[in-house]
XYZ file of C-alpha atoms in Angstrom:
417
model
C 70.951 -43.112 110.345
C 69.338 -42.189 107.301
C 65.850 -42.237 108.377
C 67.358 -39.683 111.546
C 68.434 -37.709 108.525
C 65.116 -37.799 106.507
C 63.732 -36.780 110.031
C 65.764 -33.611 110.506
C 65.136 -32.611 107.064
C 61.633 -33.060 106.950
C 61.525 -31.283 109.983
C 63.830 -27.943 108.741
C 62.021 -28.171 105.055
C 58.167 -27.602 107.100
C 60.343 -24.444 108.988
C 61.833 -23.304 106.143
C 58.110 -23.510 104.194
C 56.792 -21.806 106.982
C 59.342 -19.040 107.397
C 59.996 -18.323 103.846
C 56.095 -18.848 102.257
C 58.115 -20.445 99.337
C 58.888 -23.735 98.702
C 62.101 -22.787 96.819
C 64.311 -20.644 99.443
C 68.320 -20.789 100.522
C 67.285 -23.829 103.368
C 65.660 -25.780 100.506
C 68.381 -25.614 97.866
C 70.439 -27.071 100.510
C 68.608 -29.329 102.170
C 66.567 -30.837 99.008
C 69.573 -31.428 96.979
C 71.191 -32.994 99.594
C 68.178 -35.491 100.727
C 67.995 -36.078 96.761
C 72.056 -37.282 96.317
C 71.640 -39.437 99.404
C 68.437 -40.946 98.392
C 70.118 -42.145 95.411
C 72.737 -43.457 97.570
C 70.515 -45.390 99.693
C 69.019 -47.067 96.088
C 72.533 -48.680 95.601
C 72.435 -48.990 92.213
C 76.111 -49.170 92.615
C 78.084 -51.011 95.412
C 79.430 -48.290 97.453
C 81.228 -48.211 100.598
C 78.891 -47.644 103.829
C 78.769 -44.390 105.340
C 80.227 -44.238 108.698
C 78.631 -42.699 111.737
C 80.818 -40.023 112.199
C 80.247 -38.728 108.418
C 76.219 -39.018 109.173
C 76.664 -36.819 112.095
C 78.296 -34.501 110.180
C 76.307 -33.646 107.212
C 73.684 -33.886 109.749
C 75.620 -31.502 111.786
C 77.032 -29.199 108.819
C 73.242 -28.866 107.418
C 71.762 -28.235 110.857
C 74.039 -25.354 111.258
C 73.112 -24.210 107.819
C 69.659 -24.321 108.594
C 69.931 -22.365 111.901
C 71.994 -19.243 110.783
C 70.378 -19.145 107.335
C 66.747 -18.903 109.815
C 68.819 -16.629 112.080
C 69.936 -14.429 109.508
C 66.995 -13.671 108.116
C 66.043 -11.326 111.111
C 68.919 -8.811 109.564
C 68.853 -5.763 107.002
C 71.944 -4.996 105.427
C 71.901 -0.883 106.492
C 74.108 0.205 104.119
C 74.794 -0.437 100.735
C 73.505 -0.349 96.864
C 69.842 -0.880 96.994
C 68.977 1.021 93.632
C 65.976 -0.913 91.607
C 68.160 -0.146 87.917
C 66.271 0.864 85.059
C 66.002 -1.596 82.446
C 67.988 -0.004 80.125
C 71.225 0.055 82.308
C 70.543 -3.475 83.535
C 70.550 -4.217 79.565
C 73.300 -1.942 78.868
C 75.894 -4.252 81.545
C 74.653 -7.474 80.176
C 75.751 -6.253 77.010
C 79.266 -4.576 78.423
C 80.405 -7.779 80.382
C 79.145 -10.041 77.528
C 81.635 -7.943 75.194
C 84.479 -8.081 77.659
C 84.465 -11.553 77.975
C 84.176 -12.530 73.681
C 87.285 -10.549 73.900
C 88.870 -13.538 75.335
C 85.918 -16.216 74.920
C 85.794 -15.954 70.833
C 89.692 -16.387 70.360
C 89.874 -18.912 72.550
C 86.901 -20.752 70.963
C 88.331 -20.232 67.869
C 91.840 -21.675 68.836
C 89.740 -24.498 70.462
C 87.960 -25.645 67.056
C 91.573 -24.924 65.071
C 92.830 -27.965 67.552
C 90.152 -30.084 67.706
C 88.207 -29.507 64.447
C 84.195 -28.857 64.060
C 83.966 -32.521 65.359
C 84.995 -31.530 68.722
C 81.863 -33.058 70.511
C 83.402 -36.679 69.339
C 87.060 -35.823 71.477
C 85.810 -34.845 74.758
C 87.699 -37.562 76.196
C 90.865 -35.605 74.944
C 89.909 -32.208 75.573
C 88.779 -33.269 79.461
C 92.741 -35.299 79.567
C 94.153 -31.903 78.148
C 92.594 -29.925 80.865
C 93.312 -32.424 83.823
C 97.007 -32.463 81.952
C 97.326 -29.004 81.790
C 97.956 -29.185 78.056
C 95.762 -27.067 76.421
C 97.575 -24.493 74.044
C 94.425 -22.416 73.292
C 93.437 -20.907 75.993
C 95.125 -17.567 74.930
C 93.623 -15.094 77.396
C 92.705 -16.807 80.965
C 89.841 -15.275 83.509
C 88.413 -12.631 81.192
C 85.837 -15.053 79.768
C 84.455 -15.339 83.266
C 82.620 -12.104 82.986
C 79.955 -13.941 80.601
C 78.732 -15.920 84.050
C 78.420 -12.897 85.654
C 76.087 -11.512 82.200
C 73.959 -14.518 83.003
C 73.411 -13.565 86.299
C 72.227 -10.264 85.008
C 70.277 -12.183 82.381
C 68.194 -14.307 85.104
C 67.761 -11.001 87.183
C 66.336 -9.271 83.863
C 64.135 -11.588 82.963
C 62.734 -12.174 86.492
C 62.097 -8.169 86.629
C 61.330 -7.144 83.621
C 60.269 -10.394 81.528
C 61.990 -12.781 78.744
C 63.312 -11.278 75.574
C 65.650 -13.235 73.568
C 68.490 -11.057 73.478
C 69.360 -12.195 76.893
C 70.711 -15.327 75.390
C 73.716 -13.524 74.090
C 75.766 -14.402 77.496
C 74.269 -17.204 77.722
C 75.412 -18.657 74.354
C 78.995 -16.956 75.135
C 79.264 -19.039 78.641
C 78.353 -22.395 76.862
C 81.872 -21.017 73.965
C 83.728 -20.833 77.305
C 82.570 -23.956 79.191
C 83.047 -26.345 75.777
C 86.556 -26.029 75.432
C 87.081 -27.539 78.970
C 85.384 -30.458 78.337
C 83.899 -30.323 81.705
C 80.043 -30.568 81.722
C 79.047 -28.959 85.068
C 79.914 -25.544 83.669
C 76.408 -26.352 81.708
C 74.636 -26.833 85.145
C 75.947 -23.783 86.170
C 75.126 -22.103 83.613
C 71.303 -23.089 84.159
C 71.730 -22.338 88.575
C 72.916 -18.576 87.670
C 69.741 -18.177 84.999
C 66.997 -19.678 87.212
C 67.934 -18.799 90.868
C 66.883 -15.212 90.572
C 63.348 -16.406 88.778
C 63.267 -19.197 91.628
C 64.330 -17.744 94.233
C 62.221 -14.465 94.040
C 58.640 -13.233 93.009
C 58.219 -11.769 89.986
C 56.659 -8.037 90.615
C 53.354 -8.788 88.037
C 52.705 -4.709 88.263
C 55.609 -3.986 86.016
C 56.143 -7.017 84.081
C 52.945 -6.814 82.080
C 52.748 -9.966 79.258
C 50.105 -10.827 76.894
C 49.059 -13.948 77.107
C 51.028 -14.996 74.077
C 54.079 -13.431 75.031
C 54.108 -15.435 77.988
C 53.660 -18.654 75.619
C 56.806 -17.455 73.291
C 58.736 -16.563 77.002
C 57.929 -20.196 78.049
C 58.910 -21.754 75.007
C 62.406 -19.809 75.079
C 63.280 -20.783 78.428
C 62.171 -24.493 77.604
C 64.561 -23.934 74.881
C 67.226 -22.852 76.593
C 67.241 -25.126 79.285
C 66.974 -27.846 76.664
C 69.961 -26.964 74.743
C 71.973 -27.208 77.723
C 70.427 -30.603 78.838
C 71.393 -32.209 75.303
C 74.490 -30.557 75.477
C 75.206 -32.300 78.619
C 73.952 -35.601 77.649
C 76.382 -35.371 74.386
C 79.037 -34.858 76.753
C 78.330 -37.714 78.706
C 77.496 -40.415 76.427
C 81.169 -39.392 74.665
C 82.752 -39.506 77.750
C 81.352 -42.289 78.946
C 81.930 -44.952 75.633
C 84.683 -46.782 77.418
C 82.162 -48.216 80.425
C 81.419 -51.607 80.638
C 79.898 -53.724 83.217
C 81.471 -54.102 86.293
C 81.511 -56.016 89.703
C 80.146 -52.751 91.766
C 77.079 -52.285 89.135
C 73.575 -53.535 90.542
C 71.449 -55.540 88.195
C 69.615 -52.719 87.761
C 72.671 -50.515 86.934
C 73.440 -53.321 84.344
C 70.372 -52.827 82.496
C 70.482 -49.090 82.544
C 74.397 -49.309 81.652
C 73.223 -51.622 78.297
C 70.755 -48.893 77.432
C 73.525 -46.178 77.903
C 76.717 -46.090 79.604
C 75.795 -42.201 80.591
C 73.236 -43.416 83.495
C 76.336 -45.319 85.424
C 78.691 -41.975 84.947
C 75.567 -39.697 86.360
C 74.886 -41.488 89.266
C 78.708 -42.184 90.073
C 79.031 -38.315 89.712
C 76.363 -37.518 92.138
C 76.847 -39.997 94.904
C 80.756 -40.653 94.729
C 81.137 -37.358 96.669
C 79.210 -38.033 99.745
C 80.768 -41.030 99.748
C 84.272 -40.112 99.191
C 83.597 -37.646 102.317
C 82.842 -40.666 104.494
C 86.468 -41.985 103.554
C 88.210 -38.569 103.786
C 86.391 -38.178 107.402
C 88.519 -41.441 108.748
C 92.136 -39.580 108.011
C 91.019 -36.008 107.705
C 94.352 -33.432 106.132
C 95.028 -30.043 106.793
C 96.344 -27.404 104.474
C 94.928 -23.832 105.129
C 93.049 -22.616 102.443
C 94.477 -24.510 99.820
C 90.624 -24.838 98.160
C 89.090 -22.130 99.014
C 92.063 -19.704 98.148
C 93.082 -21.263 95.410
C 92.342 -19.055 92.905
C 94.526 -16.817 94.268
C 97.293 -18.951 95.070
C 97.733 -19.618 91.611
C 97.872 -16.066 90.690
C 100.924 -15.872 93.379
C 102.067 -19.222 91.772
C 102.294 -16.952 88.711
C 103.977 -14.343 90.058
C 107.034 -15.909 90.824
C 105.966 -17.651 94.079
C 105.915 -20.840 95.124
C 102.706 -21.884 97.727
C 101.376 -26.073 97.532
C 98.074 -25.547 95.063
C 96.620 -28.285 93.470
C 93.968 -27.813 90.746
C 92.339 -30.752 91.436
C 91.713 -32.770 94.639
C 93.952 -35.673 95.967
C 91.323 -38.930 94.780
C 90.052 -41.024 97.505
C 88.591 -44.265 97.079
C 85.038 -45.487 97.077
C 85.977 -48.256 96.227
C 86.345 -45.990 92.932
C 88.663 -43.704 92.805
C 86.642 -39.727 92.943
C 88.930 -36.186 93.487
C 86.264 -34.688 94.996
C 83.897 -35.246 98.504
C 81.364 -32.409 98.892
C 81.915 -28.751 100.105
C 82.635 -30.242 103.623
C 85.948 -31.982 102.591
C 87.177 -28.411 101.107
C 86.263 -26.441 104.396
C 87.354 -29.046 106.619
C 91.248 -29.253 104.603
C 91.577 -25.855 104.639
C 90.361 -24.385 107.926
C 90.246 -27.332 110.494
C 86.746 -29.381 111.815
C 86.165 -26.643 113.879
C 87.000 -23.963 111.422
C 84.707 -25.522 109.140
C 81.793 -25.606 111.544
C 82.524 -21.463 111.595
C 82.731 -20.848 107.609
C 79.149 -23.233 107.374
C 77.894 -20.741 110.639
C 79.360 -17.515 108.412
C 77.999 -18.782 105.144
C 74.493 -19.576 106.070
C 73.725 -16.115 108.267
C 75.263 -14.452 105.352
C 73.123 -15.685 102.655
C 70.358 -15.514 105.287
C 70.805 -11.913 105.081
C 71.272 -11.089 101.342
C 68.348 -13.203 100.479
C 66.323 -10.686 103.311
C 67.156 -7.482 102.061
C 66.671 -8.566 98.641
C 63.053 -9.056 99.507
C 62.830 -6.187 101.630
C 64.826 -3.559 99.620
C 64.702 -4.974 96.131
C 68.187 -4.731 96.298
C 69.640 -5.528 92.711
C 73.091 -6.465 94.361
C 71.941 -8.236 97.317
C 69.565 -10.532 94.039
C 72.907 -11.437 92.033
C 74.884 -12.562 95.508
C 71.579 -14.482 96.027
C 72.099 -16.350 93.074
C 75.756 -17.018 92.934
C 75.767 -18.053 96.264
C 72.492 -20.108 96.067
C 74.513 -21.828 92.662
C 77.529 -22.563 95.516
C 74.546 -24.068 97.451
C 73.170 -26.435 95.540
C 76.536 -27.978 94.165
C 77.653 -28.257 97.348
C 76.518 -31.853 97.510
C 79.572 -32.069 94.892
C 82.407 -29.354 95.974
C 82.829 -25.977 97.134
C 82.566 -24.215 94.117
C 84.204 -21.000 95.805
C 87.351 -23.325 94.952
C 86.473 -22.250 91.400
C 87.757 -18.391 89.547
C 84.771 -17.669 87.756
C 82.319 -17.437 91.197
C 85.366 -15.571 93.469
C 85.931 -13.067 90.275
C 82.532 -12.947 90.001
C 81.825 -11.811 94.097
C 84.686 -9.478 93.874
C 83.859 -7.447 90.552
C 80.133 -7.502 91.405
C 80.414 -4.240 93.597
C 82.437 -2.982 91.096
C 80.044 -3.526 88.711
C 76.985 -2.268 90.488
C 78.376 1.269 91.052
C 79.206 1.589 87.341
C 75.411 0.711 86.800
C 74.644 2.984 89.516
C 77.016 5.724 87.927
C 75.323 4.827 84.621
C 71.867 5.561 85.992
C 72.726 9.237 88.071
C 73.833 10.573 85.169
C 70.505 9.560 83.101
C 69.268 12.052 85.850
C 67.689 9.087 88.164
């Protein structure tokens, strides 16, 4: 089955190539990252469980839709809508308005964060991950508001795709990596990268108006490298602290063995990436139902809040690999909450959409149409792991975008634009 799968990739990457003229596009952030997780499956450097037929048919399924509506898609024009190319000033001036909204909560939080944990905190991510999966953690004083910063680096990546690298744009940047510490979680950091990059990735640069001397470019290069670097040893820190306790163990290859004596981190990577798709093979055999209890949970615990009472669950019942993992891919999520079938229609609504954002943001240079782009293509590429909709930063950050664009194009009008 997996060469049938290599097949069908191969097959919608050439399209894709063909279609797009770019080898990065919204059918290659899907189907690359997900050839890449199950490549690493098929290395078994750890003893999994086998993937059954019905699970290869479908991803194989799931992507092919994907790939079809996402092709489909791009035929459309959004008619109406904000399609304003924004001045760099007000592009600036938001980066700097939602970075300041969310230190407001960010900073004292942080703060709070250190008080508990000390300067050392690196050394106790063990304890600040428990405290989060616990629910424990007394120093979170304002929730959601810090989100905003994600939405800066959105901004950030769409600035210095337009209008080139300057190394202010760091300041949300350096704010999101305050808010993800504290949770202990390290795929806030790989966010945090996806949101930067996409827009740079995903679309040309327009060489007429960003005009760099040669050693501007250089110092540009070097502060991306930077960046990108920071959060890479970040993540590694995280990982080698959380992963101190692993030893050898019966599922480990020989292979595995020898990478797990060099550092423990290389076991917890891999388990990290595969578990999922394998996890979704074991889910597939006694699928549950529970509308929207993933995708709507963000705001199901906002009514949980409020005085009601709904089933929510932070994190995901764990399933059994033979490891235990809470989480199996974005096609787990869809499938709880809206049915196989319903799922099938999400993947069919998700793919023609982005299909058609990433179309008029070549067409129109849309500015709004870019960010969605890039959120969603971030909800793309980690779908391998969950469906990161599930999360309250990406659904506050979808909401208050159109929000935020009028301001900007408010903003702009009365500059006489």
């Amino acid at each position: 089955m997996y060469i049938c799968y290599l097949i069908v990739s191969l097959f919608q990457i050439f399209l894709a190539k063909l279609k797009y003229r770019k080898y990065i596009n919204p059918i290659s952030l899907y189907v690359l990252l997900w050839n890449a997780v199950i490549l690493l499956y098929e290395m078994r450097l750890v003893y999994l469980y086998d993937i059954s037929i019905f699970c290869w048919i479908t991803v194989i399924l799931f992507q092919t839709i994907y790939f079809g509506t996402c092709y489909l898609g791009d035929k459309f024009i959004i008619s109406n809508g904000e399609y304003r190319e924004f001045d760099k000033d007000i592009v600036w001036k938001m980066i700097i308005i939602l970075s300041t909204i969310s230190a407001m909560a960010i900073i004292p939080n942080f703060i709070n964060f250190v008080h508990r944990y000390s300067l050392n905190f690196m050394d106790q991510m063990n304890s600040v991950y428990s405290d989060r999966l616990t629910n424990s953690r007394g120093y979170e004083l304002i929730p959601y508001l810090g989100t905003f910063s994600y939405l800066a680096v959105v901004f950030s990546g769409i600035y210095y795709r337009r209008f080139g690298l300057e190394f202010k744009i760091i300041i949300p940047i350096a704010l999101t990596i305050l808010d993800t510490l504290p949770g202990g979680g390290r795929f806030g950091l790989v966010i945090i990268v996806l949101l930067f990059i996409l827009p740079k990735a995903l679309f040309p640069t327009n060489n007429k108006k960003v005009k760099r001397k040669k050693l501007k470019k250089r110092k540009n290069k070097v502060l991306v490298v930077g960046i990108i670097l920071t959060l890479v040893i970040l993540f590694w820190q995280m990982s080698s602290v959380r992963s101190r306790w692993i030893t050898e163990n019966q599922y480990m290859s020989p292979i595995m063995k020898k990478m797990v004596s060099i550092n423990p981190v290389f076991y917890k990577s891999y388990t990290y990436i595969v578990e999922p798709f394998v996890a979704l093979s074991e889910y597939l055999k006694d699928m549950t139902f529970n509308f929207g209890v993933n995708t709507f949970g963000f705001f199901i615990n906002i009514l949980n809040k409020l005085g009601l009472n709904l089933t929510y669950e932070r994190y995901q019942s764990p399933l059994f690999t033979p490891l235990e993992c809470n989480v199996a891919t974005y096609i787990r999520e869809l499938v709880q909450d809206f049915s196989y079938v319903g799922a099938i229609l999400c993947i069919a609504f998700i793919g023609s959409m982005v299909g058609i954002l990433y179309k008029t943001a070549k067409t129109k240079n849309s500015f709004f149409c870019e960010a969605m782009c890039a959120i969603w293509g971030c909800v793309i590429v980690m779908s391998f792991y969950m469906f990161f909709l599930r999360e309250s930063i990406f659904w506050i950050m979808i909401l208050s975008l159109p929000l935020v664009v009028k301001i900007m194009s408010f903003m702009q009008c009365r500059r006489g634009k």
